[in-house]
Amino acid sequence: MAIIRVRGGNSGIAEYLRDGQKQGRAFNRDELDMRVCLDGNLSLTDSIINSIPDKSQDRYLHITISFRESEVSIETLEAVTQDYKKLFLSSYKDDEVNFYAEAHLPKIKTITDRNTGEEKERKPHIHIVIPKQNLLTGGSLDPVGLYKHHEKFHEAIQENLNQKYNLESPKDFVRLTDDHQAQILSRVKADTFKGFRSEVKKEIFGLIEKENISSYANFIKSLEGKY
């Protein structure tokens, strides 16, 4: 399963990829992962980011492609990266964009968060870094735009990659795996039953759990005649 997340950042991405240190984690990158460069040069990407005037804005895009599979071949990681690059940057010419990608293949398969005590399983994943500067014009570069307006576009890329490389889709995983569905429901409980009409929300939630509703059509059918 490939899940793609697009975020922005101002500085520190090169250090994070090289060193891997962050709050609540004791291990460094070399202890955690085997790093595999898939495209580009990290030092060059870092120098371009640092050349962008710092006004506390996002100076680069940080994209992660995470897999549910415990093992993914280097060949598949490379192919996924190149397909994603082609689709995501389809509006740009190659010489307009600096693109860097590396894969992290876990050496340590599980890790305990020192702040929460939660045991987390670690899987292969890809980090992509794109400085937000058009290399030809010197102006800004923003292939994401307003994410909420283009969310379906990003989901389409994700599902295209999942199908092409026979990776588990997060949509199928949620639909087919009861224990995962229960985990999702339990995570939203605390935030769902607050504020306006909280009792109705609680009643509907109980209906979903009781009747094991897993599709929108069944949800609407179950509500008919009750509200």
CSV table of N, CA and C in Angstrom, one decimal, residues 3 26 32 45 53 95-96 101-102 104-106 123 127 140 146 153-154 158-159 161 178 190 204 212 225:
chain,number,residue,atom,x,y,z
A,3,ILE,N,0.8,5.2,0.5
A,3,ILE,CA,0.1,6.3,1.0
A,3,ILE,C,1.0,7.5,0.8
A,26,ALA,N,15.6,7.9,20.1
A,26,ALA,CA,17.0,7.8,20.5
A,26,ALA,C,17.9,7.4,19.4
A,32,LEU,N,18.8,3.4,12.3
A,32,LEU,CA,17.4,3.1,11.9
A,32,LEU,C,17.2,2.5,10.6
A,45,THR,N,20.2,19.9,-3.7
A,45,THR,CA,18.8,20.3,-3.3
A,45,THR,C,18.9,21.2,-2.1
A,53,PRO,N,15.4,33.2,-0.3
A,53,PRO,CA,15.3,34.1,0.8
A,53,PRO,C,14.3,33.5,1.9
A,95,ASP,N,14.0,20.9,-16.6
A,95,ASP,CA,15.0,21.9,-16.2
A,95,ASP,C,14.4,23.0,-15.3
A,96,GLU,N,13.1,22.9,-15.0
A,96,GLU,CA,12.5,23.9,-14.2
A,96,GLU,C,12.5,23.5,-12.7
A,101,ALA,N,15.0,12.3,-4.2
A,101,ALA,CA,14.3,11.2,-3.6
A,101,ALA,C,15.2,10.2,-3.0
A,102,GLU,N,14.9,9.7,-1.8
A,102,GLU,CA,15.6,8.6,-1.2
A,102,GLU,C,14.7,7.7,-0.5
A,104,HIS,N,14.1,4.8,2.5
A,104,HIS,CA,14.6,4.4,3.8
A,104,HIS,C,14.0,2.9,4.1
A,105,LEU,N,15.0,2.0,4.1
A,105,LEU,CA,14.6,0.6,4.4
A,105,LEU,C,15.0,0.3,5.8
A,106,PRO,N,14.0,0.0,6.7
A,106,PRO,CA,14.2,-0.1,8.1
A,106,PRO,C,15.2,-1.2,8.5
A,123,LYS,N,8.1,0.5,8.4
A,123,LYS,CA,8.0,-0.1,7.1
A,123,LYS,C,8.8,0.8,6.1
A,127,HIS,N,11.2,9.4,0.8
A,127,HIS,CA,11.1,10.8,1.0
A,127,HIS,C,11.5,11.5,-0.3
A,140,SER,N,8.7,31.5,-7.9
A,140,SER,CA,8.3,30.4,-7.0
A,140,SER,C,7.7,29.3,-7.9
A,146,LEU,N,-3.4,24.9,-3.8
A,146,LEU,CA,-4.2,24.7,-2.6
A,146,LEU,C,-4.6,23.2,-2.6
A,153,PHE,N,-6.9,14.8,-7.3
A,153,PHE,CA,-5.7,14.6,-8.3
A,153,PHE,C,-4.6,13.8,-7.6
A,154,HIS,N,-4.3,14.1,-6.3
A,154,HIS,CA,-3.3,13.4,-5.6
A,154,HIS,C,-3.8,12.0,-5.2
A,158,GLN,N,-2.0,8.3,-6.3
A,158,GLN,CA,-1.8,7.3,-5.3
A,158,GLN,C,-2.4,6.0,-5.8
A,159,GLU,N,-3.6,6.0,-6.2
A,159,GLU,CA,-4.3,4.7,-6.6
A,159,GLU,C,-3.7,4.2,-7.9
A,161,LEU,N,-0.6,4.3,-8.8
A,161,LEU,CA,0.6,3.6,-8.4
A,161,LEU,C,0.3,2.3,-7.7
A,178,ASP,N,-11.5,-5.5,9.4
A,178,ASP,CA,-12.4,-5.0,10.5
A,178,ASP,C,-11.6,-4.4,11.6
A,190,ALA,N,-13.1,10.3,20.6
A,190,ALA,CA,-12.9,11.4,21.6
A,190,ALA,C,-13.3,12.7,21.0
A,204,ILE,N,-25.6,7.6,16.3
A,204,ILE,CA,-25.3,7.2,15.0
A,204,ILE,C,-24.0,6.3,15.0
A,212,ASN,N,-22.1,-3.0,11.9
A,212,ASN,CA,-20.9,-3.2,11.1
A,212,ASN,C,-21.0,-2.5,9.7
A,225,GLY,N,-35.8,6.2,8.1
A,225,GLY,CA,-36.8,5.8,9.0
A,225,GLY,C,-36.4,6.0,10.5
